[in-house]
XYZ file of C-alpha atoms in Angstrom:
73
model
C 44.673 28.175 -271.552
C 44.724 32.002 -272.095
C 47.014 34.611 -273.863
C 47.248 37.492 -271.912
C 48.608 40.413 -273.513
C 49.915 44.288 -272.500
C 49.902 46.953 -274.908
C 51.752 50.138 -274.434
C 53.501 51.615 -271.258
C 52.696 48.695 -269.264
C 55.269 47.058 -268.130
C 54.960 42.897 -268.783
C 55.053 40.054 -270.597
C 52.611 38.289 -272.046
C 51.762 35.234 -270.763
C 49.547 32.272 -270.866
C 47.185 30.890 -268.031
C 44.378 28.983 -267.288
C 41.925 30.572 -265.709
C 38.267 30.380 -266.391
C 37.006 34.217 -265.762
C 37.618 38.054 -266.286
C 37.663 37.984 -261.724
C 39.891 35.146 -261.826
C 42.326 36.751 -264.364
C 41.959 40.776 -262.313
C 43.360 38.295 -259.123
C 46.235 36.726 -260.448
C 47.292 40.316 -261.995
C 46.435 42.292 -259.586
C 49.395 40.611 -257.334
C 51.748 41.832 -259.751
C 53.334 44.912 -258.766
C 54.110 46.392 -262.142
C 50.176 46.274 -262.781
C 48.472 47.913 -259.359
C 48.787 50.652 -260.701
C 47.162 50.195 -264.635
C 44.648 47.375 -263.356
C 42.212 50.067 -262.626
C 42.603 52.591 -266.086
C 43.069 49.701 -268.855
C 40.722 48.541 -271.041
C 40.415 45.111 -271.683
C 39.209 43.122 -275.072
C 38.318 39.308 -275.232
C 38.954 38.447 -278.956
C 39.154 41.910 -280.127
C 36.174 43.024 -278.184
C 36.231 45.688 -275.479
C 34.108 43.983 -272.669
C 33.937 45.595 -269.153
C 32.045 42.363 -266.889
C 34.091 41.017 -264.981
C 32.675 38.166 -264.570
C 32.447 37.898 -268.400
C 33.046 33.595 -268.596
C 37.281 32.810 -270.570
C 37.231 29.880 -272.589
C 40.553 27.805 -274.259
C 42.372 30.188 -276.952
C 41.097 33.862 -276.108
C 42.817 36.097 -276.627
C 42.902 39.228 -272.910
C 44.819 42.236 -274.193
C 44.678 45.151 -271.477
C 44.467 48.764 -273.152
C 46.206 51.752 -270.745
C 44.481 54.814 -271.360
C 45.515 56.744 -274.756
C 46.000 60.026 -275.207
C 46.696 62.598 -278.367
C 47.228 65.584 -281.034
């Protein structure tokens, strides 16, 4: 089981999922209408480390965080 969290303005509650890699996570999240526009824009971190390989494996206890782009001054 992994935990998935959404930061900032992403309108979704944290969730627990039983999946094995980021590709499977993307498939699950893409089914949620509220996330479709955020998925291509957001960075992904696993246990605090940014990743960009969609085939990155996930293991029990991993914490995945979707981080939308930010702006500031």
